[in-house]
């Protein structure tokens, strides 16, 4: 079975067949860098990073591009409010973005193109749309002639007449039609600008992605992704621009992640429930945040709340504890025991289950359920008197590979209470079996991590040193 992907364009799950065998060209719309990212922006960063990792795990070579909108109306407004210039603000929040997504376990894209570094490409793109009759200039502004593109609305599944009802011409706009959208905006007095054939100005928002996709990945790409809120108008406009210019399909698969609610309410500045990643990762382990985000299918809405976050935290700890217990047991395990084949087959079966869940439109929620089953089986196995190195290693390897796909780390600096209890139990067993070397090793290992054991007539007590 191949990977099945839900495609917004066709509203169906389709077999994933990239344009070139084993290669995937993937573009994810990035942030406008006028502030720290909020957890709504963190979701696409995390889910599409995971999809990229999974495709790599399945043997694809992935070219991953994600842009920065480093000049637009929001940045210009922020510059005015803060009394700084646009490039300074953009630079600061690009740096902050990298810090945040790195903490969240996301790898950098192969290219992070910026609008301000691709001005020539963008201007050329607009010029060609004008030449083809898909765009027109009015007093230094350039607009896209939406009605000229007969497929307009195909991604968001809306007819041009439905769209017409919602469209209007703002004061000062000189569009031919309310449906037309800006490709180039003339600079107002005092605003940052670039020179163009239409005078001083800056690009509209949608054109940058069309221009950058084409420059960095080509006319047609495999996956174009972003938040659900980008479907219309942003992605619809990208299709109109790109397909009008090239005459080729723009992207084969369109993937959109669902919304985030905070305590069952929409996140908004006015409700005061606006959560910035920069702030929240000071209180919540970013790995827990990532695990929480992946515990829901990427297309479904996700509800962010303290109890759900707590449950993600304890779930992740449970998995890490199972892994740590396996690791501790590795040394005292022997070569091959009679039950090995059965256990190895069970582990292989769980690996297969993880793959088939992830193949089904990257269902991380069910993939994580398989991971819990793996942990449960590992705990059952560790109750056996004799364990084999081969089985322990097979368990460890599955944990490591799945954690890597999910972008999670198995390391934790501090031993958890359950881990300490498990080690103490192992030490008691070792002493019963008169394996004093192992018992001492466990005590030393704990001591190295500042856990002090005291053997009393009532049993072994421990405390953090
Ligand atoms: Zn975009």
CSV table of C-alpha atoms and ligand atoms in Angstrom, one decimal:
chain,number,residue,atom,x,y,z
A,1,UNK,CA,0.0,0.0,0.0
A,2,UNK,CA,1.2,3.4,-0.8
A,3,UNK,CA,0.7,6.6,1.3
A,4,UNK,CA,-2.8,8.1,1.0
A,5,UNK,CA,-3.1,11.9,1.2
A,6,UNK,CA,-6.2,14.0,1.7
A,7,UNK,CA,-6.1,16.6,-1.1
A,8,UNK,CA,-8.1,19.8,-0.4
A,9,UNK,CA,-8.2,20.3,-4.2
A,10,UNK,CA,-10.2,17.1,-4.9
A,11,UNK,CA,-11.6,16.7,-1.3
A,12,UNK,CA,-10.5,13.1,-1.4
A,13,UNK,CA,-7.8,10.8,-0.1
A,14,UNK,CA,-5.6,9.9,-3.0
A,15,UNK,CA,-2.6,7.6,-3.4
A,16,UNK,CA,0.6,9.7,-3.0
A,17,UNK,CA,2.5,9.6,-6.3
A,18,UNK,CA,5.1,12.3,-6.6
A,19,UNK,CA,6.0,13.8,-10.0
A,20,UNK,CA,9.5,12.2,-9.9
A,21,UNK,CA,10.0,8.8,-8.2
A,22,UNK,CA,11.3,9.0,-4.7
A,23,UNK,CA,11.5,12.8,-4.8
A,24,UNK,CA,9.1,15.2,-3.1
A,25,UNK,CA,8.9,19.0,-3.7
A,26,UNK,CA,7.2,20.6,-0.8
A,27,UNK,CA,6.3,24.2,0.0
A,28,UNK,CA,4.8,25.4,3.2
A,29,UNK,CA,3.6,29.0,3.6
A,30,UNK,CA,5.7,30.6,6.4
A,31,UNK,CA,5.0,33.4,8.8
A,32,UNK,CA,4.8,37.2,8.4
A,33,UNK,CA,7.6,38.2,10.7
A,34,UNK,CA,6.1,41.2,12.6
A,35,UNK,CA,5.7,39.5,16.0
A,36,UNK,CA,6.5,36.2,17.8
A,37,UNK,CA,4.6,33.3,16.5
A,38,UNK,CA,1.5,32.1,18.3
A,39,UNK,CA,0.6,28.5,18.9
A,40,UNK,CA,-1.7,28.7,15.8
A,41,UNK,CA,1.5,29.3,13.7
A,42,UNK,CA,3.3,26.5,15.6
A,43,UNK,CA,0.9,23.9,14.4
A,44,UNK,CA,1.7,24.0,10.7
A,45,UNK,CA,5.4,24.2,11.6
A,46,UNK,CA,5.1,21.0,13.6
A,47,UNK,CA,2.7,19.0,11.5
A,48,UNK,CA,4.4,19.7,8.2
A,49,UNK,CA,7.8,19.1,9.7
A,50,UNK,CA,6.5,15.7,10.9
A,51,UNK,CA,5.1,14.9,7.4
A,52,UNK,CA,8.5,15.8,5.9
A,53,UNK,CA,10.2,13.5,8.4
A,54,UNK,CA,7.8,10.7,7.7
A,55,UNK,CA,8.3,11.0,3.9
A,56,UNK,CA,12.1,10.8,4.5
A,57,UNK,CA,11.5,7.8,6.8
A,58,UNK,CA,9.6,6.2,3.8
A,59,UNK,CA,12.6,6.7,1.6
A,60,UNK,CA,11.7,10.0,-0.2
A,61,UNK,CA,14.2,12.7,-0.8
A,62,UNK,CA,12.3,15.9,0.3
A,63,UNK,CA,13.0,19.4,-0.9
A,64,UNK,CA,11.3,21.6,1.6
A,65,UNK,CA,10.9,25.3,1.1
A,66,UNK,CA,9.1,27.7,3.5
A,67,UNK,CA,9.1,31.5,3.0
A,68,UNK,CA,9.2,34.5,5.3
A,69,UNK,CA,7.0,37.5,4.5
A,70,UNK,CA,9.4,40.2,5.6
A,71,UNK,CA,7.5,43.1,4.1
A,72,UNK,CA,3.8,43.8,4.1
A,73,UNK,CA,1.1,46.0,5.6
A,74,UNK,CA,1.4,44.4,9.1
A,75,UNK,CA,5.2,45.0,9.1
A,76,UNK,CA,4.8,48.5,7.9
A,77,UNK,CA,2.2,49.2,10.7
A,78,UNK,CA,4.5,47.6,13.3
A,79,UNK,CA,7.4,49.7,12.1
A,80,UNK,CA,5.3,52.8,12.6
A,81,UNK,CA,4.1,51.8,16.0
A,82,UNK,CA,7.5,50.8,17.3
A,83,UNK,CA,9.4,53.6,15.6
A,84,UNK,CA,11.8,51.1,14.0
A,85,UNK,CA,12.4,50.2,10.4
A,86,UNK,CA,10.8,47.2,8.6
A,87,UNK,CA,14.1,45.3,8.1
A,88,UNK,CA,15.1,45.6,11.8
A,89,UNK,CA,11.7,44.2,12.9
A,90,UNK,CA,11.8,41.4,10.3
A,91,UNK,CA,15.3,40.4,11.3
A,92,UNK,CA,14.4,40.2,15.0
A,93,UNK,CA,11.3,38.0,14.5
A,94,UNK,CA,13.0,35.8,11.9
A,95,UNK,CA,15.6,35.0,14.6
A,96,UNK,CA,12.9,34.5,17.2
A,97,UNK,CA,11.0,32.2,14.8
A,98,UNK,CA,14.1,30.0,14.3
A,99,UNK,CA,14.6,29.8,18.1
A,100,UNK,CA,10.9,28.9,18.7
A,101,UNK,CA,10.6,26.2,16.0
A,102,UNK,CA,14.0,24.7,16.9
A,103,UNK,CA,12.8,24.4,20.5
A,104,UNK,CA,9.7,22.7,19.1
A,105,UNK,CA,11.9,20.1,17.3
A,106,UNK,CA,11.3,21.4,13.8
A,107,UNK,CA,14.2,21.1,11.3
A,108,UNK,CA,15.0,24.2,9.2
A,109,UNK,CA,13.7,24.1,5.6
A,110,UNK,CA,16.2,23.6,2.8
A,111,UNK,CA,15.5,27.2,1.8
A,112,UNK,CA,13.7,30.0,3.7
A,113,UNK,CA,13.3,32.6,1.0
A,114,UNK,CA,12.4,36.1,1.9
A,115,UNK,CA,10.3,38.6,-0.1
A,116,UNK,CA,12.9,41.3,0.2
A,117,UNK,CA,15.6,39.0,-1.3
A,118,UNK,CA,13.5,38.0,-4.2
A,119,UNK,CA,12.1,41.3,-5.5
A,120,UNK,CA,13.4,40.8,-9.1
A,121,UNK,CA,11.8,37.4,-9.3
A,122,UNK,CA,8.5,38.8,-8.0
A,123,UNK,CA,8.6,41.8,-10.4
A,124,UNK,CA,9.3,39.6,-13.4
A,125,UNK,CA,6.4,37.3,-12.4
A,126,UNK,CA,4.0,40.3,-12.4
A,127,UNK,CA,5.4,41.6,-15.7
A,128,UNK,CA,4.7,38.3,-17.3
A,129,UNK,CA,1.1,38.2,-15.9
A,130,UNK,CA,0.5,41.7,-17.4
A,131,UNK,CA,1.9,40.6,-20.8
A,132,UNK,CA,-0.5,37.6,-20.8
A,133,UNK,CA,-3.4,39.9,-20.0
A,134,UNK,CA,-4.0,38.4,-16.5
A,135,UNK,CA,-3.0,41.6,-14.7
A,136,UNK,CA,-3.2,45.4,-15.2
A,137,UNK,CA,-1.7,48.5,-13.7
A,138,UNK,CA,-3.7,51.5,-12.4
A,139,UNK,CA,-1.8,54.5,-10.9
A,140,UNK,CA,1.2,52.5,-9.7
A,141,UNK,CA,-0.9,49.5,-8.3
A,142,UNK,CA,-1.1,46.2,-10.2
A,143,UNK,CA,-4.1,43.9,-9.9
A,144,UNK,CA,-4.8,40.4,-10.9
A,145,UNK,CA,-7.8,40.0,-13.3
A,146,UNK,CA,-9.5,37.2,-11.4
A,147,UNK,CA,-12.4,36.5,-13.9
A,148,UNK,CA,-9.9,35.9,-16.6
A,149,UNK,CA,-8.8,32.7,-14.8
A,150,UNK,CA,-11.6,30.3,-15.4
A,151,UNK,CA,-10.6,27.8,-12.7
A,152,UNK,CA,-10.8,30.4,-10.0
A,153,UNK,CA,-12.4,28.9,-6.9
A,154,UNK,CA,-11.4,25.3,-7.6
A,155,UNK,CA,-9.4,24.9,-4.4
A,156,UNK,CA,-11.9,26.4,-2.0
A,157,UNK,CA,-14.8,24.9,-4.0
A,158,UNK,CA,-16.6,28.2,-4.5
A,159,UNK,CA,-18.1,29.5,-7.7
A,160,UNK,CA,-17.1,32.9,-9.0
A,161,UNK,CA,-20.7,34.1,-8.3
A,162,UNK,CA,-20.6,33.0,-4.7
A,163,UNK,CA,-17.2,34.8,-4.3
A,164,UNK,CA,-18.6,37.9,-5.9
A,165,UNK,CA,-21.0,38.4,-3.0
A,166,UNK,CA,-18.2,38.7,-0.5
A,167,UNK,CA,-16.0,40.9,-2.5
A,168,UNK,CA,-15.9,44.7,-2.4
A,169,UNK,CA,-13.7,47.5,-3.5
A,170,UNK,CA,-12.1,49.4,-0.6
A,171,UNK,CA,-11.9,53.2,-0.7
A,172,UNK,CA,-9.0,54.3,-2.8
A,173,UNK,CA,-8.7,51.0,-4.8
A,174,UNK,CA,-9.1,51.3,-8.5
A,175,UNK,CA,-9.9,47.7,-9.4
A,176,UNK,CA,-11.8,46.8,-12.6
A,177,UNK,CA,-13.7,44.2,-10.6
A,178,UNK,CA,-14.2,43.6,-6.8
A,179,UNK,CA,-12.8,40.1,-7.2
A,180,UNK,CA,-9.4,41.4,-8.4
A,181,UNK,CA,-6.6,41.4,-5.9
A,182,UNK,CA,-3.3,43.3,-5.6
A,183,UNK,CA,0.0,42.0,-7.0
A,184,UNK,CA,1.8,45.3,-6.5
A,185,UNK,CA,1.0,48.2,-4.2
A,186,UNK,CA,2.3,51.7,-4.8
A,187,UNK,CA,4.2,53.1,-1.8
A,188,UNK,CA,2.5,55.7,0.3
A,189,UNK,CA,4.5,58.7,1.6
A,190,UNK,CA,7.2,57.5,4.0
A,191,UNK,CA,6.7,53.8,3.4
A,192,UNK,CA,9.5,51.3,2.5
A,193,UNK,CA,9.6,50.8,-1.3
A,194,UNK,CA,11.3,49.1,-4.2
A,195,UNK,CA,11.6,50.4,-7.7
A,196,UNK,CA,9.5,48.7,-10.3
A,197,UNK,CA,8.2,49.3,-13.8
A,198,UNK,CA,5.1,50.7,-12.1
A,199,UNK,CA,7.0,53.1,-9.8
A,200,UNK,CA,7.9,52.8,-6.2
A,201,UNK,CA,6.1,50.1,-4.2
A,202,UNK,CA,6.0,46.6,-2.7
A,203,UNK,CA,4.4,43.3,-3.7
A,204,UNK,CA,1.0,42.2,-2.5
A,205,UNK,CA,1.0,39.1,-0.2
A,206,UNK,CA,0.0,36.3,-2.6
A,207,UNK,CA,2.5,36.9,-5.4
A,208,UNK,CA,5.5,36.1,-3.3
A,209,UNK,CA,4.6,32.4,-2.8
A,210,UNK,CA,3.9,31.9,-6.6
A,211,UNK,CA,7.3,33.5,-7.4
A,212,UNK,CA,9.3,31.6,-4.8
A,213,UNK,CA,7.7,28.2,-5.5
A,214,UNK,CA,8.7,28.6,-9.1
A,215,UNK,CA,12.2,29.9,-8.4
A,216,UNK,CA,13.1,27.3,-5.8
A,217,UNK,CA,11.1,24.2,-6.7
A,218,UNK,CA,9.8,24.7,-10.3
A,219,UNK,CA,6.5,25.1,-12.1
A,220,UNK,CA,4.7,22.2,-10.6
A,221,UNK,CA,5.3,20.8,-7.1
A,222,UNK,CA,4.1,17.8,-5.2
A,223,UNK,CA,2.9,19.2,-1.9
A,224,UNK,CA,1.7,22.7,-1.1
A,225,UNK,CA,0.8,23.1,2.5
A,226,UNK,CA,-0.4,25.6,5.1
A,227,UNK,CA,-3.0,26.4,7.7
A,228,UNK,CA,-6.7,25.9,6.7
A,229,UNK,CA,-7.2,29.7,6.9
A,230,UNK,CA,-4.9,30.1,3.9
A,231,UNK,CA,-7.1,28.0,1.6
A,232,UNK,CA,-9.0,31.2,0.6
A,233,UNK,CA,-8.0,33.6,-0.6
A,234,UNK,CA,-4.2,33.0,-0.3
A,235,UNK,CA,-3.8,29.6,-1.9
A,236,UNK,CA,-6.6,30.2,-4.4
A,237,UNK,CA,-4.8,33.3,-5.5
A,238,UNK,CA,-1.5,31.5,-5.7
A,239,UNK,CA,-3.1,28.9,-8.1
A,240,UNK,CA,-4.5,31.7,-10.2
A,241,UNK,CA,-1.2,33.5,-10.5
A,242,UNK,CA,0.9,30.4,-11.1
A,243,UNK,CA,-1.3,28.5,-13.5
A,244,UNK,CA,-2.1,31.6,-15.5
A,245,UNK,CA,1.6,32.1,-16.0
A,246,UNK,CA,2.9,28.6,-16.6
A,247,UNK,CA,-0.2,26.9,-18.0
A,248,UNK,CA,0.7,23.9,-15.8
A,249,UNK,CA,-0.8,22.5,-12.6
A,250,UNK,CA,0.7,24.4,-9.7
A,251,UNK,CA,0.7,21.8,-7.0
A,252,UNK,CA,-0.5,18.1,-7.1
A,253,UNK,CA,-1.5,17.8,-3.4
A,254,UNK,CA,-2.9,20.6,-1.2
A,255,UNK,CA,-2.6,19.9,2.5
A,256,UNK,CA,-4.2,22.1,5.2
A,257,UNK,CA,-4.0,21.8,9.0
A,258,UNK,CA,-7.0,22.5,11.2
A,259,UNK,CA,-7.5,25.3,13.6
A,260,UNK,CA,-6.5,25.6,17.2
A,261,UNK,CA,-9.0,26.6,19.9
A,262,UNK,CA,-8.0,27.7,23.4
A,263,UNK,CA,-10.3,26.2,26.1
A,264,UNK,CA,-12.9,25.6,23.3
A,265,UNK,CA,-12.8,29.2,22.2
A,266,UNK,CA,-11.3,30.7,19.1
A,267,UNK,CA,-7.9,32.2,19.8
A,268,UNK,CA,-8.0,36.0,19.3
A,269,UNK,CA,-6.3,39.1,20.6
A,270,UNK,CA,-9.6,40.5,21.8
A,271,UNK,CA,-10.5,37.5,23.9
A,272,UNK,CA,-7.1,37.8,25.6
A,273,UNK,CA,-6.3,34.1,24.9
A,274,UNK,CA,-3.6,34.8,22.5
A,275,UNK,CA,-0.7,32.4,23.3
A,276,UNK,CA,2.8,33.1,21.9
A,277,UNK,CA,5.2,30.2,21.6
A,278,UNK,CA,8.0,32.4,22.9
A,279,UNK,CA,6.1,32.8,26.3
A,280,UNK,CA,4.5,29.4,26.6
A,281,UNK,CA,7.7,27.4,26.2
A,282,UNK,CA,9.0,29.1,29.3
A,283,UNK,CA,6.3,27.2,31.2
A,284,UNK,CA,5.6,24.1,29.1
A,285,UNK,CA,8.3,21.8,27.8
A,286,UNK,CA,8.3,22.4,24.0
A,287,UNK,CA,8.5,18.7,23.5
A,288,UNK,CA,5.3,18.3,25.4
A,289,UNK,CA,3.7,21.0,23.2
A,290,UNK,CA,4.8,19.1,20.1
A,291,UNK,CA,3.6,15.8,21.4
A,292,UNK,CA,0.3,17.4,22.3
A,293,UNK,CA,-0.1,18.8,18.7
A,294,UNK,CA,0.7,15.5,17.2
A,295,UNK,CA,-1.8,13.7,19.4
A,296,UNK,CA,-4.6,15.0,17.1
A,297,UNK,CA,-4.8,14.3,13.4
A,298,UNK,CA,-3.4,17.4,11.6
A,299,UNK,CA,-6.6,18.1,9.7
A,300,UNK,CA,-8.8,18.1,12.8
A,301,UNK,CA,-9.3,21.1,15.0
A,302,UNK,CA,-7.3,20.9,18.2
A,303,UNK,CA,-8.3,22.2,21.6
A,304,UNK,CA,-5.5,23.6,23.7
A,305,UNK,CA,-6.2,23.4,27.4
A,306,UNK,CA,-4.2,22.8,30.6
A,307,UNK,CA,-5.7,19.4,31.4
A,308,UNK,CA,-5.0,18.1,27.8
A,309,UNK,CA,-1.5,19.5,28.1
A,310,UNK,CA,-1.0,17.7,31.4
A,311,UNK,CA,-2.2,14.5,29.9
A,312,UNK,CA,0.2,14.9,27.0
A,313,UNK,CA,3.0,15.4,29.5
A,314,UNK,CA,2.3,12.3,31.5
A,315,UNK,CA,1.8,10.3,28.3
A,316,UNK,CA,5.2,11.4,27.0
A,317,UNK,CA,6.8,10.6,30.3
A,318,UNK,CA,5.3,7.1,30.2
A,319,UNK,CA,6.8,6.5,26.8
A,320,UNK,CA,10.2,7.8,27.9
A,321,UNK,CA,10.1,5.7,31.0
A,322,UNK,CA,9.5,2.6,29.1
A,323,UNK,CA,12.4,3.4,26.8
A,324,UNK,CA,14.7,4.2,29.8
A,325,UNK,CA,13.8,1.0,31.5
A,326,UNK,CA,14.6,-1.0,28.3
A,327,UNK,CA,18.0,0.8,28.2
A,328,UNK,CA,18.7,0.0,31.8
A,329,UNK,CA,18.0,-3.7,31.2
A,330,UNK,CA,20.2,-4.0,28.1
A,331,UNK,CA,23.4,-4.8,29.9
A,332,UNK,CA,22.0,-7.5,32.1
A,333,UNK,CA,20.3,-9.2,29.2
A,334,UNK,CA,21.6,-12.3,27.6
A,335,UNK,CA,21.9,-13.5,24.1
A,336,UNK,CA,18.7,-15.1,22.6
A,337,UNK,CA,16.1,-16.7,24.8
A,338,UNK,CA,13.4,-19.1,23.8
A,339,UNK,CA,10.7,-16.5,23.4
A,340,UNK,CA,12.7,-14.3,21.2
A,341,UNK,CA,11.1,-15.0,17.8
A,342,UNK,CA,7.6,-14.4,19.2
A,343,UNK,CA,8.7,-11.0,20.7
A,344,UNK,CA,10.6,-9.9,17.6
A,345,UNK,CA,7.6,-10.7,15.5
A,346,UNK,CA,5.4,-8.7,17.8
A,347,UNK,CA,7.7,-5.7,17.6
A,348,UNK,CA,7.8,-6.0,13.8
A,349,UNK,CA,4.0,-6.1,13.8
A,350,UNK,CA,3.8,-2.9,15.8
A,351,UNK,CA,6.2,-1.2,13.4
A,352,UNK,CA,4.0,-2.3,10.5
A,353,UNK,CA,0.9,-0.8,12.3
A,354,UNK,CA,2.7,2.5,12.9
A,355,UNK,CA,3.5,2.7,9.2
A,356,UNK,CA,0.0,1.9,8.1
A,357,UNK,CA,-1.5,4.5,10.4
A,358,UNK,CA,1.0,7.1,9.1
A,359,UNK,CA,0.4,6.0,5.5
A,360,UNK,CA,-3.2,6.9,6.1
A,361,UNK,CA,-3.0,10.6,5.6
A,362,UNK,CA,-0.2,11.0,8.3
A,363,UNK,CA,-2.4,9.9,11.1
A,364,UNK,CA,-0.1,10.8,14.0
A,365,UNK,CA,-2.9,10.4,16.5
A,366,UNK,CA,-3.2,6.7,15.7
A,367,UNK,CA,0.6,6.4,15.3
A,368,UNK,CA,1.0,7.6,18.8
A,369,UNK,CA,-1.6,5.0,20.0
A,370,UNK,CA,0.7,2.3,18.5
A,371,UNK,CA,3.6,3.9,20.3
A,372,UNK,CA,1.7,3.4,23.6
A,373,UNK,CA,1.1,-0.2,22.7
A,374,UNK,CA,4.8,-0.6,22.1
A,375,UNK,CA,5.5,0.8,25.5
A,376,UNK,CA,2.9,-1.5,27.1
A,377,UNK,CA,4.5,-4.5,25.4
A,378,UNK,CA,8.0,-3.4,26.5
A,379,UNK,CA,6.8,-3.2,30.1
A,380,UNK,CA,5.3,-6.7,29.8
A,381,UNK,CA,8.5,-8.0,28.4
A,382,UNK,CA,10.6,-6.4,31.1
A,383,UNK,CA,8.6,-8.4,33.7
A,384,UNK,CA,10.2,-11.6,32.2
A,385,UNK,CA,13.0,-13.1,34.3
A,386,UNK,CA,15.3,-13.5,31.4
A,387,UNK,CA,15.5,-10.9,28.7
A,388,UNK,CA,17.5,-11.0,25.6
A,389,UNK,CA,19.7,-8.3,24.1
A,390,UNK,CA,18.1,-8.8,20.7
A,391,UNK,CA,14.6,-8.2,21.8
A,392,UNK,CA,15.6,-5.2,23.9
A,393,UNK,CA,17.5,-3.7,21.0
A,394,UNK,CA,14.5,-4.3,18.7
A,395,UNK,CA,12.3,-2.4,21.1
A,396,UNK,CA,14.8,0.4,21.5
A,397,UNK,CA,15.2,0.8,17.8
A,398,UNK,CA,11.5,1.1,17.2
A,399,UNK,CA,11.2,3.7,19.9
A,400,UNK,CA,14.1,5.6,18.4
A,401,UNK,CA,12.8,5.5,14.9
A,402,UNK,CA,9.3,6.5,15.7
A,403,UNK,CA,10.4,9.3,18.0
A,404,UNK,CA,12.6,10.6,15.3
A,405,UNK,CA,9.7,10.6,12.8
A,406,UNK,CA,7.6,12.5,15.3
A,407,UNK,CA,10.5,14.9,15.9
A,408,UNK,CA,10.7,14.0,19.6
A,409,UNK,CA,13.7,13.4,21.8
A,410,UNK,CA,13.9,10.3,24.0
A,411,UNK,CA,16.4,12.0,26.3
A,412,UNK,CA,15.5,13.6,29.5
A,413,UNK,CA,18.1,14.9,31.9
A,414,UNK,CA,16.4,14.1,35.1
A,415,UNK,CA,15.3,10.6,36.1
A,416,UNK,CA,11.6,10.4,36.7
A,417,UNK,CA,10.3,8.9,39.9
A,418,UNK,CA,8.9,5.8,38.1
A,419,UNK,CA,12.3,5.2,36.5
A,420,UNK,CA,14.1,5.4,39.8
A,421,UNK,CA,11.5,3.0,41.3
A,422,UNK,CA,12.0,0.6,38.4
A,423,UNK,CA,15.8,0.7,38.8
A,424,UNK,CA,15.5,0.1,42.6
A,425,UNK,CA,13.2,-2.9,41.8
A,426,UNK,CA,15.9,-4.2,39.3
A,427,UNK,CA,18.5,-3.8,42.0
A,428,UNK,CA,16.4,-5.8,44.5
A,429,UNK,CA,16.0,-8.5,41.9
A,430,UNK,CA,19.7,-8.5,41.2
A,431,UNK,CA,20.5,-8.9,44.9
A,432,UNK,CA,18.0,-11.7,45.2
A,433,UNK,CA,19.8,-13.4,42.3
A,434,UNK,CA,23.1,-12.7,44.1
A,435,UNK,CA,24.2,-10.6,41.1
A,436,UNK,CA,25.9,-8.1,43.3
A,437,UNK,CA,27.9,-6.6,40.4
A,438,UNK,CA,24.6,-5.6,38.7
A,439,UNK,CA,23.2,-4.3,42.0
A,440,UNK,CA,26.3,-2.1,42.5
A,441,UNK,CA,26.2,-0.9,39.0
A,442,UNK,CA,22.6,0.3,39.4
A,443,UNK,CA,23.5,2.0,42.7
A,444,UNK,CA,26.4,3.8,41.0
A,445,UNK,CA,24.4,4.8,38.0
A,446,UNK,CA,21.8,6.3,40.3
A,447,UNK,CA,24.4,8.0,42.4
A,448,UNK,CA,25.9,9.6,39.2
A,449,UNK,CA,22.5,11.1,38.7
A,450,UNK,CA,22.3,12.4,42.2
A,451,UNK,CA,19.9,9.7,43.5
A,452,UNK,CA,21.0,8.4,46.9
A,453,UNK,CA,19.9,5.0,48.1
A,454,UNK,CA,19.5,3.9,51.7
A,455,UNK,CA,19.0,0.3,52.5
A,456,UNK,CA,16.9,0.1,55.7
A,457,UNK,CA,15.2,-2.9,57.4
A,458,UNK,CA,12.0,-1.7,55.9
A,459,UNK,CA,13.4,-1.7,52.4
A,460,UNK,CA,15.3,0.6,50.1
A,461,UNK,CA,14.6,4.3,50.4
A,462,UNK,CA,15.8,6.9,48.0
A,463,UNK,CA,16.2,10.7,47.8
A,464,UNK,CA,17.6,13.2,45.4
A,465,UNK,CA,21.0,14.3,46.5
B,1,LIG,ZN1,1.8,31.2,0.6
